[in-house]
């Protein structure tokens, strides 16, 4: 079993819809949670990060972490065609000594105009 | 800053040939990571360096893979001999020590096809 599970999609939604992307994880030692966005034929770029359980908002994006359920989500409001990309969740165990990120496989999202 | 630079962007080679991928991290970054991305397995960490020293190579699939970082501005990932199952996109990433959330800056990737 992978440490981080993510539905690969593909997911297609109409422009303006709310999008929900999710990851589950099995390692309770993960403390830091990130979402990366990867456009076609590009490298991933950090979109959002969070540490504690609860919600963090940044414009149209909301990251949600539920450590008790080992479940994280990314919500996109008022989705735009420019949001079409692959979204990867990433997690990290510790700030000291272990610099590794563990990534989900990514969910391919298409926003239909 | 130019960002992380990788070369070549595309590589097509035949099984058994040696392949060398190159990376120039962002100036001033302490850490350098090599990843491999495939549809089936997603983004996998192969190896990472701190101040040019390999720290964790547990993700290197087998002895055919090797990585070096002779100085702070250059790293190579070598596959010898290459096999068709090595076909993937290889990313190099770097980051600066001290970032709590470890934002890694990725290069554009090298798309490798082994025939």
PDB file of C-alpha atoms in Angstrom:
ATOM      1  CA  UNK A   1       0.000   0.000   0.000  1.00  0.00           C
ATOM      2  CA  UNK A   2       1.271   3.440  -0.902  1.00  0.00           C
ATOM      3  CA  UNK A   3       1.800   5.947   1.889  1.00  0.00           C
ATOM      4  CA  UNK A   4      -0.222   8.535  -0.031  1.00  0.00           C
ATOM      5  CA  UNK A   5      -3.242   7.670  -2.163  1.00  0.00           C
ATOM      6  CA  UNK A   6      -4.766  10.044  -4.697  1.00  0.00           C
ATOM      7  CA  UNK A   7      -7.449   9.413  -7.291  1.00  0.00           C
ATOM      8  CA  UNK A   8      -5.757   9.959 -10.667  1.00  0.00           C
ATOM      9  CA  UNK A   9      -8.973  11.062 -12.382  1.00  0.00           C
ATOM     10  CA  UNK A  10      -9.274  12.412 -14.984  1.00  0.00           C
ATOM     11  CA  UNK A  11     -11.803  14.881 -13.629  1.00  0.00           C
ATOM     12  CA  UNK A  12     -13.741  17.204 -15.942  1.00  0.00           C
ATOM     13  CA  UNK A  13     -16.037  19.935 -14.647  1.00  0.00           C
ATOM     14  CA  UNK A  14     -17.731  22.954 -16.244  1.00  0.00           C
ATOM     15  CA  UNK A  15     -16.316  26.423 -15.732  1.00  0.00           C
ATOM     16  CA  UNK A  16     -17.542  28.029 -12.523  1.00  0.00           C
ATOM     17  CA  UNK A  17     -18.055  24.761 -10.672  1.00  0.00           C
ATOM     18  CA  UNK A  18     -16.548  23.918  -7.299  1.00  0.00           C
ATOM     19  CA  UNK A  19     -13.815  21.310  -7.524  1.00  0.00           C
ATOM     20  CA  UNK A  20     -12.820  18.954  -4.734  1.00  0.00           C
ATOM     21  CA  UNK A  21      -9.515  17.092  -4.868  1.00  0.00           C
ATOM     22  CA  UNK A  22      -8.545  14.606  -2.173  1.00  0.00           C
ATOM     23  CA  UNK A  23      -5.706  12.538  -0.764  1.00  0.00           C
ATOM     24  CA  UNK A  24      -5.523   9.973   1.989  1.00  0.00           C
ATOM     25  CA  UNK A  25      -2.394   8.898   3.788  1.00  0.00           C
ATOM     26  CA  UNK A  26      -1.385   6.091   6.086  1.00  0.00           C
ATOM     27  CA  UNK A  27       1.658   7.485   7.898  1.00  0.00           C
ATOM     28  CA  UNK A  28       0.558   9.430  10.971  1.00  0.00           C
ATOM     29  CA  UNK A  29       4.039  10.971  11.182  1.00  0.00           C
ATOM     30  CA  UNK A  30       3.249  13.297   8.277  1.00  0.00           C
ATOM     31  CA  UNK A  31       3.012  16.806   9.680  1.00  0.00           C
ATOM     32  CA  UNK A  32       3.206  19.161   6.722  1.00  0.00           C
ATOM     33  CA  UNK A  33       0.848  19.066   3.779  1.00  0.00           C
ATOM     34  CA  UNK A  34       1.173  20.725   0.415  1.00  0.00           C
ATOM     35  CA  UNK A  35      -0.571  20.935  -2.918  1.00  0.00           C
ATOM     36  CA  UNK A  36       1.453  21.302  -6.088  1.00  0.00           C
ATOM     37  CA  UNK A  37       0.011  22.216  -9.480  1.00  0.00           C
ATOM     38  CA  UNK A  38       1.572  20.880 -12.658  1.00  0.00           C
ATOM     39  CA  UNK A  39       0.681  22.211 -16.075  1.00  0.00           C
ATOM     40  CA  UNK A  40       1.184  19.996 -19.102  1.00  0.00           C
ATOM     41  CA  UNK A  41       4.860  19.448 -19.916  1.00  0.00           C
ATOM     42  CA  UNK A  42       5.993  21.598 -16.988  1.00  0.00           C
ATOM     43  CA  UNK A  43       7.419  20.887 -13.553  1.00  0.00           C
ATOM     44  CA  UNK A  44       5.185  21.018 -10.461  1.00  0.00           C
ATOM     45  CA  UNK A  45       4.805  24.350  -8.632  1.00  0.00           C
ATOM     46  CA  UNK A  46       3.786  24.844  -5.014  1.00  0.00           C
ATOM     47  CA  UNK A  47       0.202  26.041  -4.766  1.00  0.00           C
ATOM     48  CA  UNK A  48      -0.631  25.858  -1.070  1.00  0.00           C
ATOM     49  CA  UNK A  49       0.720  24.451   2.175  1.00  0.00           C
ATOM     50  CA  UNK A  50      -0.624  23.841   5.641  1.00  0.00           C
ATOM     51  CA  UNK A  51       0.432  22.280   8.903  1.00  0.00           C
ATOM     52  CA  UNK A  52      -2.481  22.094  11.284  1.00  0.00           C
ATOM     53  CA  UNK A  53      -5.849  20.475  10.931  1.00  0.00           C
ATOM     54  CA  UNK A  54      -8.581  22.739   9.633  1.00  0.00           C
ATOM     55  CA  UNK A  55      -8.922  25.027   6.647  1.00  0.00           C
ATOM     56  CA  UNK A  56      -6.571  27.468   4.974  1.00  0.00           C
ATOM     57  CA  UNK A  57      -7.860  29.824   2.323  1.00  0.00           C
ATOM     58  CA  UNK A  58      -6.004  31.608  -0.471  1.00  0.00           C
ATOM     59  CA  UNK A  59      -8.231  33.345  -2.975  1.00  0.00           C
ATOM     60  CA  UNK A  60     -10.321  30.750  -4.776  1.00  0.00           C
ATOM     61  CA  UNK A  61      -8.377  27.898  -3.189  1.00  0.00           C
ATOM     62  CA  UNK A  62      -8.996  26.235   0.183  1.00  0.00           C
ATOM     63  CA  UNK A  63      -6.795  23.520   1.655  1.00  0.00           C
ATOM     64  CA  UNK A  64      -8.314  21.307   4.300  1.00  0.00           C
ATOM     65  CA  UNK A  65      -6.555  18.852   6.585  1.00  0.00           C
ATOM     66  CA  UNK A  66      -8.149  16.261   8.850  1.00  0.00           C
ATOM     67  CA  UNK A  67      -5.326  14.524  10.690  1.00  0.00           C
ATOM     68  CA  UNK A  68      -7.671  12.271  12.668  1.00  0.00           C
ATOM     69  CA  UNK A  69      -8.958  10.785   9.418  1.00  0.00           C
ATOM     70  CA  UNK A  70      -5.630  11.121   7.577  1.00  0.00           C
ATOM     71  CA  UNK A  71      -7.382  12.978   4.799  1.00  0.00           C
ATOM     72  CA  UNK A  72      -6.574  16.204   2.988  1.00  0.00           C
ATOM     73  CA  UNK A  73      -8.540  18.139   0.403  1.00  0.00           C
ATOM     74  CA  UNK A  74      -8.130  21.033  -1.991  1.00  0.00           C
ATOM     75  CA  UNK A  75     -11.214  22.988  -3.011  1.00  0.00           C
ATOM     76  CA  UNK A  76     -11.298  25.311  -5.999  1.00  0.00           C
ATOM     77  CA  UNK A  77     -14.177  27.791  -6.177  1.00  0.00           C
ATOM     78  CA  UNK A  78     -15.359  29.449  -9.373  1.00  0.00           C
ATOM     79  CA  UNK A  79     -13.113  27.179 -11.406  1.00  0.00           C
ATOM     80  CA  UNK A  80     -11.502  28.652 -14.519  1.00  0.00           C
ATOM     81  CA  UNK A  81     -10.100  27.025 -17.671  1.00  0.00           C
ATOM     82  CA  UNK A  82      -6.664  28.184 -16.483  1.00  0.00           C
ATOM     83  CA  UNK A  83      -7.058  25.818 -13.502  1.00  0.00           C
ATOM     84  CA  UNK A  84      -6.805  22.861 -15.885  1.00  0.00           C
ATOM     85  CA  UNK A  85      -3.715  20.997 -14.692  1.00  0.00           C
ATOM     86  CA  UNK A  86      -2.607  18.011 -12.651  1.00  0.00           C
ATOM     87  CA  UNK A  87      -2.792  18.564  -8.895  1.00  0.00           C
ATOM     88  CA  UNK A  88      -0.429  16.629  -6.651  1.00  0.00           C
ATOM     89  CA  UNK A  89      -0.661  16.414  -2.909  1.00  0.00           C
ATOM     90  CA  UNK A  90       2.633  16.185  -1.027  1.00  0.00           C
ATOM     91  CA  UNK A  91       3.506  15.461   2.578  1.00  0.00           C
ATOM     92  CA  UNK A  92       6.497  15.749   4.844  1.00  0.00           C
ATOM     93  CA  UNK A  93       7.361  14.079   8.135  1.00  0.00           C
ATOM     94  CA  UNK A  94       9.594  16.514   9.932  1.00  0.00           C
ATOM     95  CA  UNK A  95      11.250  19.856   9.633  1.00  0.00           C
ATOM     96  CA  UNK A  96      14.596  18.564  10.813  1.00  0.00           C
ATOM     97  CA  UNK A  97      16.732  15.817   9.371  1.00  0.00           C
ATOM     98  CA  UNK A  98      14.277  14.462   6.853  1.00  0.00           C
ATOM     99  CA  UNK A  99      13.822  16.693   3.858  1.00  0.00           C
ATOM    100  CA  UNK A 100      11.825  14.250   1.774  1.00  0.00           C
ATOM    101  CA  UNK A 101       8.446  14.966   0.281  1.00  0.00           C
ATOM    102  CA  UNK A 102       6.105  12.084  -0.496  1.00  0.00           C
ATOM    103  CA  UNK A 103       3.810  12.848  -3.406  1.00  0.00           C
ATOM    104  CA  UNK A 104       0.466  11.458  -4.461  1.00  0.00           C
ATOM    105  CA  UNK A 105       0.166  10.300  -8.060  1.00  0.00           C
ATOM    106  CA  UNK A 106      -1.747  13.432  -9.039  1.00  0.00           C
ATOM    107  CA  UNK A 107      -5.286  14.155 -10.264  1.00  0.00           C
ATOM    108  CA  UNK A 108      -5.678  15.455 -13.790  1.00  0.00           C
ATOM    109  CA  UNK A 109      -8.303  18.223 -13.845  1.00  0.00           C
ATOM    110  CA  UNK A 110      -9.946  19.778 -16.904  1.00  0.00           C
ATOM    111  CA  UNK A 111     -12.218  22.817 -16.647  1.00  0.00           C
ATOM    112  CA  UNK A 112     -14.584  22.959 -19.594  1.00  0.00           C
ATOM    113  CA  UNK A 113     -15.414  26.509 -20.824  1.00  0.00           C
TER     114      UNK A 113
ATOM    115  CA  UNK B   1      16.873  33.993 -11.482  1.00  0.00           C
ATOM    116  CA  UNK B   2      16.604  31.523 -14.354  1.00  0.00           C
ATOM    117  CA  UNK B   3      15.139  28.782 -12.191  1.00  0.00           C
ATOM    118  CA  UNK B   4      16.254  25.169 -12.238  1.00  0.00           C
ATOM    119  CA  UNK B   5      17.785  24.272 -15.579  1.00  0.00           C
ATOM    120  CA  UNK B   6      17.712  20.771 -17.009  1.00  0.00           C
ATOM    121  CA  UNK B   7      19.220  19.335 -20.161  1.00  0.00           C
ATOM    122  CA  UNK B   8      18.447  17.802 -22.489  1.00  0.00           C
ATOM    123  CA  UNK B   9      14.689  18.454 -22.592  1.00  0.00           C
ATOM    124  CA  UNK B  10      14.103  15.343 -24.674  1.00  0.00           C
ATOM    125  CA  UNK B  11      16.221  12.247 -25.068  1.00  0.00           C
ATOM    126  CA  UNK B  12      15.523   9.257 -27.278  1.00  0.00           C
ATOM    127  CA  UNK B  13      17.951   6.388 -27.060  1.00  0.00           C
ATOM    128  CA  UNK B  14      18.177   2.685 -27.681  1.00  0.00           C
ATOM    129  CA  UNK B  15      18.185   0.005 -25.049  1.00  0.00           C
ATOM    130  CA  UNK B  16      21.649  -0.592 -23.664  1.00  0.00           C
ATOM    131  CA  UNK B  17      22.936   2.911 -24.268  1.00  0.00           C
ATOM    132  CA  UNK B  18      24.215   5.205 -21.544  1.00  0.00           C
ATOM    133  CA  UNK B  19      22.061   8.220 -20.727  1.00  0.00           C
ATOM    134  CA  UNK B  20      23.212  11.295 -18.803  1.00  0.00           C
ATOM    135  CA  UNK B  21      20.763  13.889 -17.544  1.00  0.00           C
ATOM    136  CA  UNK B  22      22.002  17.244 -16.278  1.00  0.00           C
ATOM    137  CA  UNK B  23      20.731  19.764 -13.774  1.00  0.00           C
ATOM    138  CA  UNK B  24      21.703  23.224 -12.615  1.00  0.00           C
ATOM    139  CA  UNK B  25      19.912  24.184  -9.380  1.00  0.00           C
ATOM    140  CA  UNK B  26      18.905  27.681  -8.361  1.00  0.00           C
ATOM    141  CA  UNK B  27      21.903  29.586  -7.063  1.00  0.00           C
ATOM    142  CA  UNK B  28      22.099  29.550  -3.257  1.00  0.00           C
ATOM    143  CA  UNK B  29      19.934  26.476  -2.797  1.00  0.00           C
ATOM    144  CA  UNK B  30      21.310  23.827  -0.458  1.00  0.00           C
ATOM    145  CA  UNK B  31      19.267  20.825  -1.516  1.00  0.00           C
ATOM    146  CA  UNK B  32      18.940  19.085  -4.855  1.00  0.00           C
ATOM    147  CA  UNK B  33      16.455  16.342  -5.649  1.00  0.00           C
ATOM    148  CA  UNK B  34      16.067  13.960  -8.579  1.00  0.00           C
ATOM    149  CA  UNK B  35      12.570  12.605  -9.318  1.00  0.00           C
ATOM    150  CA  UNK B  36      11.065  10.294 -11.895  1.00  0.00           C
ATOM    151  CA  UNK B  37       7.459  10.688 -13.047  1.00  0.00           C
ATOM    152  CA  UNK B  38       5.350   8.071 -14.812  1.00  0.00           C
ATOM    153  CA  UNK B  39       1.602   7.688 -15.237  1.00  0.00           C
ATOM    154  CA  UNK B  40       1.542   4.484 -13.241  1.00  0.00           C
ATOM    155  CA  UNK B  41       3.775   5.432 -10.313  1.00  0.00           C
ATOM    156  CA  UNK B  42       3.470   9.198 -10.196  1.00  0.00           C
ATOM    157  CA  UNK B  43       6.345  11.330  -8.919  1.00  0.00           C
ATOM    158  CA  UNK B  44       9.012   9.253  -7.191  1.00  0.00           C
ATOM    159  CA  UNK B  45      12.048  10.593  -5.362  1.00  0.00           C
ATOM    160  CA  UNK B  46      15.212   8.902  -6.582  1.00  0.00           C
ATOM    161  CA  UNK B  47      17.928  10.660  -4.579  1.00  0.00           C
ATOM    162  CA  UNK B  48      18.628  13.949  -2.861  1.00  0.00           C
ATOM    163  CA  UNK B  49      21.751  15.912  -1.953  1.00  0.00           C
ATOM    164  CA  UNK B  50      22.513  18.425   0.763  1.00  0.00           C
ATOM    165  CA  UNK B  51      25.507  20.684   0.137  1.00  0.00           C
ATOM    166  CA  UNK B  52      26.626  18.353  -2.678  1.00  0.00           C
ATOM    167  CA  UNK B  53      26.563  15.247  -0.424  1.00  0.00           C
ATOM    168  CA  UNK B  54      24.086  12.432  -1.189  1.00  0.00           C
ATOM    169  CA  UNK B  55      21.766  12.073   1.786  1.00  0.00           C
ATOM    170  CA  UNK B  56      19.194   9.502   0.715  1.00  0.00           C
ATOM    171  CA  UNK B  57      19.436   7.305  -2.366  1.00  0.00           C
ATOM    172  CA  UNK B  58      16.887   4.719  -1.259  1.00  0.00           C
ATOM    173  CA  UNK B  59      14.701   5.565  -4.232  1.00  0.00           C
ATOM    174  CA  UNK B  60      17.318   4.719  -6.842  1.00  0.00           C
ATOM    175  CA  UNK B  61      15.782   1.695  -8.551  1.00  0.00           C
ATOM    176  CA  UNK B  62      18.935  -0.327  -9.130  1.00  0.00           C
ATOM    177  CA  UNK B  63      22.664  -0.203  -9.753  1.00  0.00           C
ATOM    178  CA  UNK B  64      22.129   0.981 -13.297  1.00  0.00           C
ATOM    179  CA  UNK B  65      21.294   4.397 -11.877  1.00  0.00           C
ATOM    180  CA  UNK B  66      23.892   6.723 -10.421  1.00  0.00           C
ATOM    181  CA  UNK B  67      23.902  10.406  -9.473  1.00  0.00           C
ATOM    182  CA  UNK B  68      26.647  12.879  -8.723  1.00  0.00           C
ATOM    183  CA  UNK B  69      26.903  16.457  -7.594  1.00  0.00           C
ATOM    184  CA  UNK B  70      30.496  17.608  -8.091  1.00  0.00           C
ATOM    185  CA  UNK B  71      29.721  21.184  -7.084  1.00  0.00           C
ATOM    186  CA  UNK B  72      26.887  23.392  -5.886  1.00  0.00           C
ATOM    187  CA  UNK B  73      25.784  24.335  -9.381  1.00  0.00           C
ATOM    188  CA  UNK B  74      25.733  21.031 -11.232  1.00  0.00           C
ATOM    189  CA  UNK B  75      24.376  17.504 -10.883  1.00  0.00           C
ATOM    190  CA  UNK B  76      24.051  14.517 -13.177  1.00  0.00           C
ATOM    191  CA  UNK B  77      21.855  11.440 -13.218  1.00  0.00           C
ATOM    192  CA  UNK B  78      23.258   8.589 -15.252  1.00  0.00           C
ATOM    193  CA  UNK B  79      21.578   5.404 -16.444  1.00  0.00           C
ATOM    194  CA  UNK B  80      23.846   2.676 -17.754  1.00  0.00           C
ATOM    195  CA  UNK B  81      22.683   0.538 -19.453  1.00  0.00           C
ATOM    196  CA  UNK B  82      19.275   2.011 -20.211  1.00  0.00           C
ATOM    197  CA  UNK B  83      16.152  -0.137 -20.544  1.00  0.00           C
ATOM    198  CA  UNK B  84      12.688   0.581 -22.033  1.00  0.00           C
ATOM    199  CA  UNK B  85      11.160   0.612 -18.523  1.00  0.00           C
ATOM    200  CA  UNK B  86      13.327   3.636 -17.721  1.00  0.00           C
ATOM    201  CA  UNK B  87      11.188   5.720 -20.081  1.00  0.00           C
ATOM    202  CA  UNK B  88       9.745   8.547 -17.983  1.00  0.00           C
ATOM    203  CA  UNK B  89      10.036  12.255 -17.274  1.00  0.00           C
ATOM    204  CA  UNK B  90      12.944  13.006 -14.949  1.00  0.00           C
ATOM    205  CA  UNK B  91      12.745  16.143 -12.838  1.00  0.00           C
ATOM    206  CA  UNK B  92      15.394  17.949 -10.888  1.00  0.00           C
ATOM    207  CA  UNK B  93      14.324  20.208  -8.023  1.00  0.00           C
ATOM    208  CA  UNK B  94      16.116  22.399  -5.509  1.00  0.00           C
ATOM    209  CA  UNK B  95      15.329  24.301  -2.346  1.00  0.00           C
ATOM    210  CA  UNK B  96      16.997  26.400   0.285  1.00  0.00           C
ATOM    211  CA  UNK B  97      17.452  25.156   3.840  1.00  0.00           C
ATOM    212  CA  UNK B  98      15.199  26.708   6.402  1.00  0.00           C
ATOM    213  CA  UNK B  99      11.879  26.554   4.619  1.00  0.00           C
ATOM    214  CA  UNK B 100       9.377  24.947   6.967  1.00  0.00           C
ATOM    215  CA  UNK B 101       7.210  23.718   4.174  1.00  0.00           C
ATOM    216  CA  UNK B 102      10.095  22.813   1.945  1.00  0.00           C
ATOM    217  CA  UNK B 103       8.961  24.495  -1.222  1.00  0.00           C
ATOM    218  CA  UNK B 104      10.813  22.685  -3.910  1.00  0.00           C
ATOM    219  CA  UNK B 105      11.448  24.446  -7.200  1.00  0.00           C
ATOM    220  CA  UNK B 106      11.251  22.088 -10.128  1.00  0.00           C
ATOM    221  CA  UNK B 107      12.957  22.232 -13.476  1.00  0.00           C
ATOM    222  CA  UNK B 108      11.076  21.642 -16.739  1.00  0.00           C
ATOM    223  CA  UNK B 109      12.045  17.970 -16.813  1.00  0.00           C
ATOM    224  CA  UNK B 110      13.787  15.661 -19.262  1.00  0.00           C
ATOM    225  CA  UNK B 111      11.494  13.371 -21.225  1.00  0.00           C
ATOM    226  CA  UNK B 112      13.396  10.117 -21.738  1.00  0.00           C
ATOM    227  CA  UNK B 113      12.350   7.473 -24.234  1.00  0.00           C
ATOM    228  CA  UNK B 114      14.288   4.221 -24.380  1.00  0.00           C
ATOM    229  CA  UNK B 115      13.478   2.141 -27.458  1.00  0.00           C
TER     230      UNK B 115
END
